[in-house]
Amino acid sequence: MARLTLENLAMTYGHGDPVLHDLSLAVADGQLVSLLGPSGSGKTTTLRIIAGLLQQTSGTIKVDDDDISRVPVYKRGLSMVFQSYALFPHLTVFANVAYGLKRQRISKAETTQRVTAMLATTGLNDLAERYPQELSGGQQQRVALARALVVDPRLLLLDEPLSNLDAKLRVSMREEIRRLQLQLHTTTIFVTHDQEECFAISDKVAVLNQGKIEQYAAPEEIYHHPATEFVARFIGFENFLPVNGTVADHAYRVGDQTVRVNVATDGAAKVLTIRPNQIRLVPEGPEVLSGQVTIRTYLGSAYRYTVDSPLGALQIDGPTEAPVAVGAPLHFTLPAEHLLPLEA
Amino acid sequence: MSKANRFFLLIPATLGILVFALFPLLQIAIPTVTSGANPIALYSQFLQSHYDLQVIFRTLTIAVITTLVTVLLGLPTALWISRQTTAWRQVLSVIILFPILTNAVVRNFAWIIILGKNGVLNNLLQGLHLISAPLTLLYTDSAIVIGSVYLFLPIMITTLVDSANGLNPEIEEAAAVLGSRPFTVLREIILPQMAPAILTGAILVFAGAMTAYTTPQLLGGNRHLVMSTLIYQQAMTLGNWTTASVVAIVLIGLSLLVLGLLRWYTGRLDRRVQHA
């Protein structure tokens, strides 16, 4: 229940290349913010620095107005859920959840009361006397969450907590995490490489690439208006058309073609991007582009065609009712309202 | 597979155990009942002799102290090794095992050279003017403990390194985030997880230290007999096979008793880690 402010965080291991460059981030009280990025983007490093498990090379971490940059991990008063859950194998579920309260010298009566309440909230009442090895993955995950939340942490840090669960459980657990987080109003940082997962539960998403934040915005904003080519690629844009210059107020030159867009032309635009399912298949005609299908992939809900076109190779989705054979021509237009100019 | 077939498959192992383990044991036990004397009298005589009780007590004390010292030295070493890089860890494991690859007699002679009246250690201490006359280090109970620790430490470390390698560092980090200082993490999180391995190591070292012969023989001399050297003296020097057998049976009984206790305790710990 606090604000988190990261200012100019930088991290370098030994004499290697820096893994974080000048990273700044502000998280409002009670929000759930995701750090999204591929492995090696610095998202877990950032989380471990916030927790105090790693010491940043430079930069400041503030919770509300407390500067905790140099506070040792055991005095930060945060909670963390690990990828492996990291339950204490020699302690029962009850003792696992009670562990943090014991460290805070909370009385036995209050500990019992708070742990019991938290076990009820997380649906673990019947498992209190079990050992972690006797639980399923989903149950272990709940224990890890209960252990982290029972201490009423200023911040909850989640390090890819869902990656060891099967697909179905992952969806229900992420909803449970969001429910608990909203109910307890705990400021939460969620690290993941799964775009769908983080869009589903986050207030805001910070997309990380090579130790820098590429974009920090609400999920809807990132989905519809990716700021950079990296973000666009990461969230499912497949087509990137290099811009050769501007033609008119609402048109760019791509190869020897003119492509119309809906937004005012900007000299800084370097590529135009569009999702495969936003390209419209139409009958042959004037102003219609054509290309030859070179690869066809069945996606279940659609066919995805790789098309050799005057704009270069394009990924285009087509309906399953009317499949087009490899080698056959495909006719399409690029709807101006879906084309997105990107600067980098 | 039918029940009968499974029974047939058990025959070789059963025969092996009978021939190589039970038969020699019986060979030891038989003289104590066929010597003509009342076997109960033989054992009670042995257990009432002040001298023999002293030997039993010395044997147990040396085994217990050796076990404790190997745990105390082995634990930090194992934790340190397990936190090195993989390549360095392999080098260290070979170095640790080196004493085991050396002949037992050679190994103990090294200690004779170090601990003797004019040995390395006495010369060093005298050279530094820390002592005026040489200390009696060799042919003492302490010398046997030192030699046994040296002998069994690699076994303890190897057992503990295996366990320490299996520790999940995130579990220690979880404890730290929840407010535990490093020493608390060691006491409350690391040691309990390693307890089964510590007990396994203790069983191996204790059993070895109880029955070791070369080390007490060479470093303890004739005046500091333990049960194994007493057996040898009775059988080979005095030709008293019956007494030797009595001592052997008592030694086996004592070892089984202590190991049984340790095993029982390990079993209780295992409940928590059985699925790990």
Coordinates of C-alpha atoms in Angstrom, one line a residue:
Chain A
M1 CA 0.0 0.0 0.0
A2 CA 2.4 2.5 -1.2
R3 CA 3.8 4.4 -4.2
L4 CA 7.0 3.0 -5.8
T5 CA 9.4 5.3 -7.6
L6 CA 12.5 4.1 -9.4
E7 CA 14.9 6.8 -10.5
N8 CA 17.7 6.3 -13.0
L9 CA 18.4 2.7 -12.0
A10 CA 21.5 1.2 -13.6
M11 CA 22.9 -2.2 -13.1
T12 CA 26.2 -3.8 -14.4
Y13 CA 27.4 -7.2 -13.4
G14 CA 31.2 -7.2 -12.9
H15 CA 32.9 -5.8 -16.0
G16 CA 30.2 -6.9 -18.4
D17 CA 27.7 -4.9 -20.4
P18 CA 25.1 -3.0 -18.4
V19 CA 21.8 -4.9 -18.0
L20 CA 19.8 -1.8 -16.9
H21 CA 20.3 1.7 -18.3
D22 CA 18.9 4.7 -16.5
L23 CA 15.5 3.0 -15.8
S24 CA 12.9 5.2 -14.2
L25 CA 9.3 4.2 -13.3
A26 CA 6.6 5.5 -11.1
V27 CA 3.9 3.2 -9.7
A28 CA 0.8 4.7 -8.1
D29 CA -0.6 3.4 -4.8
G30 CA -2.6 0.2 -5.1
Q31 CA -1.8 -0.4 -8.8
L32 CA -0.7 -3.6 -10.4
V33 CA 2.1 -2.8 -12.9
S34 CA 3.7 -5.5 -15.1
L35 CA 7.2 -5.5 -16.3
L36 CA 6.9 -7.2 -19.7
G37 CA 9.8 -8.3 -21.9
P38 CA 11.8 -11.2 -23.3
S39 CA 14.4 -13.0 -21.3
G40 CA 17.4 -10.8 -20.8
S41 CA 15.5 -7.6 -21.0
G42 CA 16.2 -6.8 -17.4
K43 CA 12.8 -7.3 -15.9
T44 CA 13.8 -9.8 -13.3
T45 CA 16.9 -7.8 -12.5
T46 CA 14.7 -4.8 -11.8
L47 CA 12.5 -6.8 -9.5
R48 CA 15.4 -8.2 -7.6
I49 CA 16.9 -4.8 -7.2
I50 CA 13.5 -3.5 -5.8
A51 CA 13.5 -6.5 -3.4
G52 CA 17.0 -5.8 -2.3
L53 CA 18.3 -9.2 -3.5
L54 CA 20.6 -7.3 -5.9
Q55 CA 22.4 -4.1 -5.3
Q56 CA 22.0 -1.6 -8.2
T57 CA 25.1 0.1 -9.6
S58 CA 23.4 3.4 -9.3
G59 CA 20.0 5.0 -9.0
T60 CA 17.3 5.4 -6.3
I61 CA 14.4 3.3 -5.1
K62 CA 11.7 5.0 -3.1
V63 CA 8.6 3.6 -1.4
D64 CA 6.4 6.6 -0.7
D65 CA 9.0 9.0 0.4
D66 CA 11.4 6.5 2.0
D67 CA 14.7 6.0 0.1
I68 CA 15.3 2.3 0.4
S69 CA 18.2 2.2 -2.1
R70 CA 20.7 1.0 0.5
V71 CA 18.4 -0.8 3.0
P72 CA 19.3 -4.5 3.3
V73 CA 16.7 -7.0 2.0
Y74 CA 15.6 -8.2 5.4
K75 CA 14.6 -4.7 6.5
R76 CA 12.6 -3.5 3.4
G77 CA 9.2 -4.8 4.5
L78 CA 8.3 -6.1 1.0
S79 CA 7.0 -9.5 -0.1
M80 CA 8.0 -11.5 -3.1
V81 CA 6.6 -14.6 -4.8
F82 CA 9.2 -16.6 -6.7
Q83 CA 9.0 -18.6 -10.0
S84 CA 9.7 -21.8 -8.0
Y85 CA 7.3 -20.7 -5.2
A86 CA 10.3 -21.2 -2.8
L87 CA 8.2 -22.6 0.0
F88 CA 10.1 -23.8 3.1
P89 CA 10.0 -27.6 2.5
H90 CA 10.6 -28.4 6.2
L91 CA 7.6 -26.4 7.4
T92 CA 3.9 -27.0 7.2
V93 CA 1.6 -24.7 5.1
F94 CA 0.6 -22.9 8.3
A95 CA 4.2 -22.4 9.4
N96 CA 5.2 -21.2 5.9
V97 CA 2.5 -18.6 6.0
A98 CA 3.3 -17.6 9.6
Y99 CA 7.0 -17.2 8.9
G100 CA 7.1 -13.5 8.1
L101 CA 4.9 -12.6 11.1
K102 CA 7.3 -14.5 13.4
R103 CA 10.1 -12.3 12.0
Q104 CA 8.0 -9.2 12.9
R105 CA 7.6 -10.5 16.5
I106 CA 3.8 -10.5 16.1
S107 CA 2.1 -12.2 19.1
K108 CA 1.2 -15.8 18.8
A109 CA -2.5 -15.1 19.1
E110 CA -2.5 -12.5 16.4
T111 CA -0.3 -14.7 14.2
T112 CA -2.8 -17.6 14.4
Q113 CA -5.7 -15.3 13.7
R114 CA -4.1 -13.6 10.7
V115 CA -2.7 -16.8 9.2
T116 CA -6.1 -18.5 9.6
A117 CA -7.8 -15.6 8.0
M118 CA -5.3 -15.5 5.1
L119 CA -5.6 -19.3 4.6
A120 CA -9.4 -18.8 4.4
T121 CA -9.0 -16.0 1.8
T122 CA -6.8 -18.2 -0.4
G123 CA -8.9 -21.4 0.1
L124 CA -6.2 -23.3 2.0
N125 CA -7.9 -24.0 5.3
D126 CA -7.9 -27.7 4.9
L127 CA -4.3 -27.9 4.0
A128 CA -2.8 -26.0 6.9
E129 CA -1.0 -29.0 8.4
R130 CA 0.3 -30.4 5.1
Y131 CA 3.9 -30.0 3.9
P132 CA 4.6 -28.2 0.6
Q133 CA 5.7 -31.4 -1.2
E134 CA 2.2 -32.9 -0.5
L135 CA 0.5 -30.1 -2.5
S136 CA -0.2 -29.6 -6.2
G137 CA 1.4 -26.8 -8.2
G138 CA -1.6 -24.5 -7.9
Q139 CA -1.9 -25.1 -4.2
Q140 CA 1.8 -24.3 -3.7
Q141 CA 1.3 -21.1 -5.6
R142 CA -1.5 -20.1 -3.3
V143 CA 0.6 -20.8 -0.2
A144 CA 3.4 -18.6 -1.7
L145 CA 0.8 -15.9 -2.3
A146 CA -0.6 -16.2 1.2
R147 CA 2.8 -16.2 2.8
A148 CA 3.6 -13.0 0.9
L149 CA 0.3 -11.2 1.6
V150 CA -0.2 -12.1 5.3
V151 CA 2.5 -9.7 6.4
D152 CA 0.7 -6.7 4.8
P153 CA 3.7 -5.8 2.6
R154 CA 4.2 -2.2 1.4
L155 CA 4.9 -3.8 -2.0
L156 CA 4.2 -7.2 -3.5
L157 CA 6.7 -8.4 -6.0
L158 CA 5.8 -11.3 -8.4
D159 CA 8.5 -13.0 -10.4
E160 CA 6.9 -15.0 -13.2
P161 CA 4.6 -16.7 -10.7
L162 CA 2.5 -18.4 -13.2
S163 CA 5.1 -19.9 -15.6
N164 CA 5.2 -23.3 -13.9
L165 CA 1.4 -23.9 -14.1
D166 CA -0.5 -25.5 -16.9
A167 CA -2.5 -23.3 -19.2
K168 CA -5.9 -23.6 -17.6
L169 CA -4.7 -23.1 -14.0
R170 CA -2.6 -20.1 -15.2
V171 CA -5.8 -18.3 -16.2
S172 CA -7.6 -19.0 -12.9
M173 CA -4.6 -18.2 -10.8
R174 CA -4.0 -14.8 -12.5
E175 CA -7.6 -13.9 -11.9
E176 CA -7.1 -14.9 -8.2
I177 CA -4.0 -12.8 -8.0
R178 CA -5.8 -9.8 -9.4
R179 CA -8.8 -10.4 -7.0
L180 CA -6.6 -10.5 -3.9
Q181 CA -4.5 -7.5 -5.1
L182 CA -7.6 -5.4 -5.6
Q183 CA -9.2 -6.6 -2.4
L184 CA -6.1 -5.8 -0.3
H185 CA -5.2 -2.8 -2.4
T186 CA -1.5 -3.9 -2.5
T187 CA 0.8 -2.1 -4.8
T188 CA 2.2 -4.9 -7.0
I189 CA 4.9 -5.4 -9.5
F190 CA 4.4 -8.4 -11.8
V191 CA 7.2 -9.7 -14.0
T192 CA 6.2 -11.8 -17.0
H193 CA 7.1 -12.5 -20.6
D194 CA 3.5 -13.4 -21.4
Q195 CA 1.8 -10.6 -23.1
E196 CA -1.8 -11.9 -22.7
E197 CA -1.2 -12.7 -19.0
C198 CA 0.0 -9.2 -18.2
F199 CA -2.7 -7.4 -20.3
A200 CA -5.3 -9.4 -18.5
I201 CA -4.5 -8.2 -15.0
S202 CA -2.4 -5.0 -15.1
D203 CA -3.3 -1.4 -14.6
K204 CA -0.2 -0.4 -16.5
V205 CA 2.5 -2.3 -18.4
A206 CA 6.2 -1.3 -18.8
V207 CA 7.7 -3.1 -21.8
L208 CA 11.4 -3.7 -21.3
N209 CA 14.0 -4.2 -24.0
Q210 CA 17.7 -4.5 -23.3
G211 CA 17.5 -2.8 -19.9
K212 CA 15.4 0.1 -21.1
I213 CA 11.7 0.9 -20.9
E214 CA 10.3 1.0 -24.4
Q215 CA 6.8 2.0 -23.4
Y216 CA 5.0 2.5 -20.1
A217 CA 1.2 2.7 -20.5
A218 CA -2.1 1.1 -20.0
P219 CA -2.6 -2.3 -21.7
E220 CA -5.1 -0.9 -24.2
E221 CA -2.8 1.9 -25.2
I222 CA 0.1 -0.5 -25.7
Y223 CA -2.1 -2.9 -27.7
H224 CA -3.5 -0.3 -30.1
H225 CA -0.6 2.2 -30.1
P226 CA 2.7 0.5 -29.6
A227 CA 5.4 3.2 -29.3
T228 CA 8.2 1.4 -31.0
E229 CA 8.8 -1.5 -33.5
F230 CA 10.1 -3.6 -30.6
V231 CA 6.8 -3.2 -28.7
A232 CA 4.8 -3.8 -31.8
R233 CA 6.6 -7.0 -32.6
F234 CA 6.3 -8.2 -29.0
I235 CA 2.5 -7.8 -28.9
G236 CA 1.8 -9.5 -32.2
F237 CA 2.3 -7.0 -35.1
E238 CA 3.9 -9.1 -37.9
N239 CA 4.1 -6.7 -40.8
F240 CA 6.7 -3.9 -40.8
L241 CA 6.9 -1.9 -44.0
P242 CA 10.0 0.4 -44.3
V243 CA 9.0 4.0 -45.2
N244 CA 11.0 5.6 -48.1
G245 CA 9.5 9.0 -47.8
T246 CA 6.2 10.9 -47.6
V247 CA 4.0 11.3 -50.7
A248 CA 1.2 13.5 -49.5
D249 CA -0.3 14.7 -46.2
H250 CA -1.8 11.2 -45.5
A251 CA 0.4 8.9 -47.6
Y252 CA 3.8 7.3 -47.4
R253 CA 6.0 5.7 -50.0
V254 CA 6.8 2.1 -49.4
G255 CA 9.0 0.5 -52.1
D256 CA 7.4 1.8 -55.4
Q257 CA 3.9 1.9 -53.8
T258 CA 1.9 4.6 -52.1
V259 CA 0.3 3.7 -48.8
R260 CA -2.4 5.8 -47.3
V261 CA -2.8 6.3 -43.6
N262 CA -5.3 8.0 -41.4
V263 CA -3.0 10.1 -39.3
A264 CA -1.1 13.2 -40.4
T265 CA 2.2 12.3 -42.1
D266 CA 5.2 12.7 -40.0
G267 CA 8.7 13.0 -41.4
A268 CA 10.1 10.9 -38.5
A269 CA 8.1 7.8 -39.3
K270 CA 10.5 4.9 -40.3
V271 CA 8.1 1.9 -40.6
L272 CA 4.4 1.3 -41.0
T273 CA 3.0 -1.7 -39.1
I274 CA -0.3 -3.6 -39.3
R275 CA -1.5 -6.9 -37.7
P276 CA -2.1 -9.9 -40.0
N277 CA -5.8 -9.9 -39.2
Q278 CA -6.2 -6.2 -40.1
I279 CA -5.3 -6.7 -43.7
R280 CA -8.5 -6.9 -45.7
L281 CA -9.0 -9.6 -48.4
V282 CA -11.0 -8.2 -51.3
P283 CA -11.8 -9.2 -54.9
E284 CA -9.4 -8.2 -57.6
G285 CA -9.8 -4.5 -58.7
P286 CA -8.3 -1.1 -59.0
E287 CA -6.3 0.1 -55.9
V288 CA -6.1 -3.5 -54.8
L289 CA -2.7 -5.1 -54.1
S290 CA -2.0 -8.7 -55.2
G291 CA 0.6 -11.2 -54.1
Q292 CA 1.4 -14.9 -54.4
V293 CA 0.9 -17.2 -51.3
T294 CA 4.2 -18.9 -50.4
I295 CA 3.3 -20.4 -47.1
R296 CA 0.0 -21.3 -45.5
T297 CA -0.4 -22.1 -41.8
Y298 CA -3.6 -23.2 -40.1
L299 CA -4.2 -21.3 -36.8
G300 CA -7.5 -22.8 -35.9
S301 CA -9.5 -19.6 -36.1
A302 CA -7.9 -18.5 -39.4
Y303 CA -5.3 -19.4 -42.1
R304 CA -2.2 -17.3 -42.0
Y305 CA -0.6 -16.7 -45.4
T306 CA 2.8 -15.5 -46.1
V307 CA 2.4 -13.5 -49.3
D308 CA 5.0 -12.3 -51.7
S309 CA 3.7 -8.8 -52.5
P310 CA 4.9 -5.6 -54.1
L311 CA 5.4 -4.3 -50.5
G312 CA 7.6 -7.3 -49.6
A313 CA 6.6 -10.5 -47.7
L314 CA 3.4 -9.9 -45.7
Q315 CA 1.6 -12.0 -43.1
I316 CA -2.1 -12.0 -43.8
D317 CA -4.9 -13.8 -42.0
G318 CA -7.8 -15.2 -44.1
P319 CA -11.0 -17.0 -43.2
T320 CA -11.0 -20.8 -42.8
E321 CA -14.2 -21.1 -45.0
A322 CA -12.3 -20.0 -48.2
P323 CA -8.7 -21.4 -48.1
V324 CA -6.3 -20.1 -50.7
A325 CA -3.8 -22.6 -52.0
V326 CA 0.0 -22.1 -51.9
G327 CA 1.0 -20.6 -55.2
A328 CA -2.4 -18.9 -55.8
P329 CA -2.8 -15.1 -55.9
L330 CA -4.3 -13.2 -52.9
H331 CA -5.9 -9.8 -53.4
F332 CA -5.9 -7.4 -50.4
T333 CA -6.0 -3.8 -49.3
L334 CA -4.3 -2.2 -46.3
P335 CA -7.0 -0.3 -44.4
A336 CA -5.7 3.2 -43.7
E337 CA -7.2 3.3 -40.2
H338 CA -5.2 0.2 -39.1
L339 CA -1.8 1.3 -40.4
L340 CA 0.4 2.6 -37.7
P341 CA 3.5 4.8 -38.4
L342 CA 6.4 4.1 -36.0
E343 CA 9.4 6.2 -35.4
A344 CA 11.8 3.5 -34.3
Chain B
M1 CA 5.3 -61.1 -13.7
S2 CA 3.9 -63.9 -11.5
K3 CA 4.7 -64.2 -7.8
A4 CA 6.7 -67.4 -8.3
N5 CA 9.0 -65.7 -10.9
R6 CA 9.6 -62.8 -8.6
F7 CA 10.6 -65.2 -5.9
F8 CA 13.2 -66.8 -8.2
L9 CA 14.7 -63.5 -9.0
L10 CA 15.2 -62.9 -5.3
I11 CA 17.3 -66.0 -4.9
P12 CA 20.7 -64.6 -6.1
A13 CA 20.6 -61.6 -3.8
T14 CA 19.4 -63.6 -0.9
L15 CA 22.2 -66.1 -1.4
G16 CA 24.7 -63.3 -1.7
I17 CA 23.6 -61.7 1.6
L18 CA 23.7 -65.1 3.3
V19 CA 27.1 -66.1 2.1
F20 CA 28.9 -62.7 2.3
A21 CA 27.2 -61.1 5.3
L22 CA 25.3 -63.5 7.6
F23 CA 27.7 -66.4 7.4
P24 CA 30.8 -64.5 8.5
L25 CA 28.8 -62.9 11.2
L26 CA 27.7 -66.3 12.5
Q27 CA 31.4 -67.4 12.3
I28 CA 32.2 -64.7 14.7
A29 CA 29.3 -65.4 17.0
I30 CA 29.6 -69.2 17.2
P31 CA 32.9 -69.4 19.2
T32 CA 31.2 -67.4 22.0
V33 CA 28.6 -70.2 22.4
T34 CA 30.6 -73.3 21.6
S35 CA 33.7 -72.5 23.7
G36 CA 32.4 -74.7 26.5
A37 CA 32.0 -71.7 28.9
N38 CA 28.6 -70.3 29.7
P39 CA 28.1 -67.6 27.0
I40 CA 26.2 -65.3 29.3
A41 CA 29.0 -65.5 31.7
L42 CA 31.5 -64.6 28.9
Y43 CA 29.6 -61.5 28.0
S44 CA 28.9 -60.3 31.5
Q45 CA 32.5 -60.9 32.5
F46 CA 33.6 -58.7 29.6
L47 CA 31.1 -56.0 30.4
Q48 CA 32.1 -56.0 34.1
S49 CA 35.8 -55.6 33.5
H50 CA 36.9 -52.1 34.3
Y51 CA 39.6 -52.2 31.6
D52 CA 37.2 -53.5 28.9
L53 CA 34.6 -50.9 29.8
Q54 CA 37.3 -48.2 29.5
V55 CA 38.0 -49.5 26.0
I56 CA 34.3 -49.4 25.1
F57 CA 33.9 -45.9 26.5
R58 CA 37.0 -44.7 24.6
T59 CA 35.7 -46.3 21.4
L60 CA 32.4 -44.5 21.7
T61 CA 33.9 -41.2 22.8
I62 CA 36.3 -41.2 19.8
A63 CA 33.5 -42.1 17.4
V64 CA 31.2 -39.4 18.8
I65 CA 33.8 -36.7 18.8
T66 CA 35.0 -37.6 15.4
T67 CA 31.4 -37.4 14.1
L68 CA 30.7 -34.1 15.7
V69 CA 34.0 -32.5 14.5
T70 CA 33.4 -33.8 10.9
V71 CA 29.9 -32.2 11.0
L72 CA 31.3 -28.9 12.3
L73 CA 34.1 -28.7 9.8
G74 CA 32.2 -30.3 6.9
L75 CA 29.1 -28.1 7.0
P76 CA 30.7 -24.7 6.3
T77 CA 33.1 -26.4 3.7
A78 CA 30.2 -28.0 1.9
L79 CA 28.1 -24.8 1.8
W80 CA 31.1 -22.9 0.6
I81 CA 31.8 -25.5 -2.2
S82 CA 28.2 -25.6 -3.3
R83 CA 28.3 -21.8 -3.9
Q84 CA 31.2 -21.9 -6.3
T85 CA 31.0 -22.1 -10.1
T86 CA 30.5 -25.6 -11.6
A87 CA 34.0 -26.0 -12.8
W88 CA 35.6 -24.9 -9.6
R89 CA 33.2 -27.1 -7.7
Q90 CA 34.5 -30.2 -9.6
V91 CA 38.1 -29.3 -8.9
L92 CA 37.3 -28.9 -5.2
S93 CA 35.5 -32.3 -5.1
V94 CA 38.5 -34.1 -6.4
I95 CA 40.8 -32.3 -3.9
I96 CA 38.4 -33.2 -1.1
L97 CA 38.4 -36.9 -2.1
F98 CA 42.2 -37.0 -2.4
P99 CA 42.9 -38.3 1.1
I100 CA 40.6 -41.3 0.4
L101 CA 42.7 -42.2 -2.5
T102 CA 45.8 -42.5 -0.3
N103 CA 46.8 -45.7 1.4
A104 CA 45.6 -45.8 5.0
V105 CA 49.0 -46.7 6.4
V106 CA 50.8 -43.9 4.4
R107 CA 48.1 -41.4 5.6
N108 CA 48.6 -42.3 9.2
F109 CA 52.4 -42.2 9.0
A110 CA 52.0 -38.6 7.8
W111 CA 50.3 -37.9 11.1
I112 CA 53.0 -39.7 13.0
I113 CA 55.5 -37.4 11.4
I114 CA 53.4 -34.3 12.2
L115 CA 52.5 -35.2 15.8
G116 CA 55.6 -37.0 17.0
K117 CA 58.0 -35.8 19.8
N118 CA 60.3 -34.5 17.2
G119 CA 57.5 -34.0 14.7
V120 CA 56.6 -31.1 12.5
L121 CA 54.2 -29.5 14.9
N122 CA 56.4 -29.7 18.0
N123 CA 59.3 -28.3 16.1
L124 CA 57.2 -25.5 14.9
L125 CA 55.8 -24.6 18.3
Q126 CA 59.3 -24.8 19.9
G127 CA 60.7 -22.7 17.1
L128 CA 58.1 -20.1 17.8
H129 CA 59.0 -20.3 21.5
L130 CA 55.4 -21.1 22.3
I131 CA 56.4 -24.2 24.3
S132 CA 59.7 -25.1 26.0
A133 CA 59.4 -28.9 26.0
P134 CA 57.7 -31.1 23.3
L135 CA 54.1 -31.9 23.9
T136 CA 52.8 -35.5 23.9
L137 CA 50.6 -35.5 20.9
L138 CA 51.1 -38.9 19.4
Y139 CA 49.7 -42.1 21.0
T140 CA 46.9 -40.2 22.7
D141 CA 43.1 -40.4 22.2
S142 CA 43.3 -36.9 20.6
A143 CA 45.7 -38.3 18.0
I144 CA 43.2 -41.0 17.1
V145 CA 40.5 -38.3 16.8
I146 CA 42.7 -36.2 14.6
G147 CA 43.5 -39.1 12.3
S148 CA 39.9 -40.3 12.2
V149 CA 38.6 -36.8 11.4
Y150 CA 41.2 -36.5 8.6
L151 CA 40.1 -40.0 7.3
F152 CA 36.3 -39.4 7.4
L153 CA 36.0 -35.6 6.7
P154 CA 35.9 -36.2 2.9
I155 CA 33.0 -38.6 3.3
M156 CA 31.1 -36.1 5.4
I157 CA 31.9 -33.2 3.0
T158 CA 30.9 -35.2 -0.1
T159 CA 27.6 -36.2 1.5
L160 CA 26.8 -32.6 2.5
V161 CA 27.9 -31.1 -0.8
D162 CA 25.4 -33.2 -2.6
S163 CA 22.7 -32.0 -0.3
A164 CA 23.8 -28.3 -0.4
N165 CA 23.9 -28.4 -4.2
G166 CA 20.3 -29.4 -4.2
L167 CA 19.2 -26.4 -2.1
N168 CA 17.0 -23.9 -4.0
P169 CA 18.6 -20.4 -3.5
E170 CA 15.1 -18.8 -4.0
I171 CA 14.0 -20.5 -0.7
E172 CA 16.8 -18.6 1.2
E173 CA 15.9 -15.4 -0.7
A174 CA 12.2 -15.9 0.3
A175 CA 13.3 -16.0 4.0
A176 CA 15.5 -12.9 3.6
V177 CA 12.7 -10.9 1.9
L178 CA 10.4 -11.9 4.8
G179 CA 12.9 -10.4 7.3
S180 CA 15.5 -13.0 8.1
R181 CA 19.1 -12.0 8.5
P182 CA 21.8 -14.3 7.0
F183 CA 22.5 -16.1 10.2
T184 CA 18.8 -16.7 10.8
V185 CA 18.5 -18.0 7.2
L186 CA 21.3 -20.5 8.0
R187 CA 19.7 -21.7 11.2
E188 CA 16.0 -21.8 10.2
I189 CA 16.1 -22.5 6.5
I190 CA 19.4 -24.1 5.4
L191 CA 20.2 -26.4 8.4
P192 CA 16.7 -28.0 8.6
Q193 CA 16.8 -28.7 4.9
M194 CA 20.2 -30.4 5.2
A195 CA 19.3 -32.3 8.4
P196 CA 18.7 -35.6 6.6
A197 CA 22.1 -35.4 4.8
I198 CA 23.8 -34.4 8.1
L199 CA 22.4 -37.5 9.7
T200 CA 23.4 -39.7 6.7
G201 CA 26.9 -38.3 6.9
A202 CA 26.9 -38.9 10.7
I203 CA 25.9 -42.5 10.2
L204 CA 28.7 -43.2 7.7
V205 CA 31.3 -41.5 9.8
F206 CA 30.2 -43.0 13.1
A207 CA 30.1 -46.5 11.7
G208 CA 33.5 -46.0 10.2
A209 CA 35.1 -44.4 13.3
M210 CA 33.7 -47.2 15.6
T211 CA 35.3 -49.9 13.5
A212 CA 38.4 -48.3 12.1
Y213 CA 41.5 -50.3 12.8
T214 CA 44.6 -48.8 11.1
T215 CA 44.2 -45.3 12.5
P216 CA 43.8 -46.2 16.2
Q217 CA 46.5 -48.8 15.8
L218 CA 49.1 -46.4 14.4
L219 CA 48.2 -43.2 16.2
G220 CA 46.9 -44.6 19.5
G221 CA 49.5 -47.2 20.2
N222 CA 49.1 -50.1 22.6
R223 CA 48.1 -48.1 25.6
H224 CA 45.1 -46.5 23.9
L225 CA 43.2 -49.5 22.7
V226 CA 39.8 -49.2 21.1
M227 CA 37.5 -52.1 20.4
S228 CA 38.9 -52.9 17.0
T229 CA 42.5 -52.9 18.2
L230 CA 41.4 -54.9 21.3
I231 CA 39.9 -57.6 19.0
Y232 CA 43.2 -57.8 17.1
Q233 CA 45.3 -58.0 20.3
Q234 CA 43.1 -60.7 21.8
A235 CA 42.9 -62.8 18.6
M236 CA 46.4 -62.4 17.1
T237 CA 48.7 -61.5 20.0
L238 CA 47.0 -63.5 22.8
G239 CA 45.4 -66.2 20.7
N240 CA 42.2 -65.7 22.7
W241 CA 39.6 -66.2 20.0
T242 CA 36.7 -66.4 22.3
T243 CA 37.3 -63.1 23.9
A244 CA 38.0 -61.5 20.5
S245 CA 34.6 -62.8 19.3
V246 CA 32.8 -61.4 22.4
V247 CA 34.3 -58.0 21.8
A248 CA 33.4 -58.2 18.1
I249 CA 29.8 -59.0 18.9
V250 CA 29.6 -56.2 21.5
L251 CA 31.1 -53.8 18.9
I252 CA 28.5 -54.9 16.3
G253 CA 25.7 -54.5 18.9
L254 CA 26.7 -51.1 20.0
S255 CA 27.1 -49.9 16.4
L256 CA 23.7 -51.2 15.4
L257 CA 22.2 -49.6 18.4
V258 CA 23.5 -46.1 17.7
L259 CA 22.9 -46.4 13.9
G260 CA 19.4 -47.6 14.6
L261 CA 18.8 -44.5 16.7
L262 CA 20.1 -42.2 14.0
R263 CA 18.1 -44.0 11.3
W264 CA 15.0 -43.8 13.3
Y265 CA 15.5 -40.0 13.7
T266 CA 16.3 -39.6 10.0
G267 CA 13.0 -41.5 9.2
R268 CA 11.1 -38.9 11.3
L269 CA 12.8 -36.1 9.4
D270 CA 12.1 -37.8 6.1
R271 CA 8.4 -37.4 6.4
R272 CA 8.7 -33.8 5.4
V273 CA 11.1 -34.3 2.5
Q274 CA 9.8 -37.7 1.2
H275 CA 8.4 -36.2 -2.0
A276 CA 11.1 -33.6 -2.5

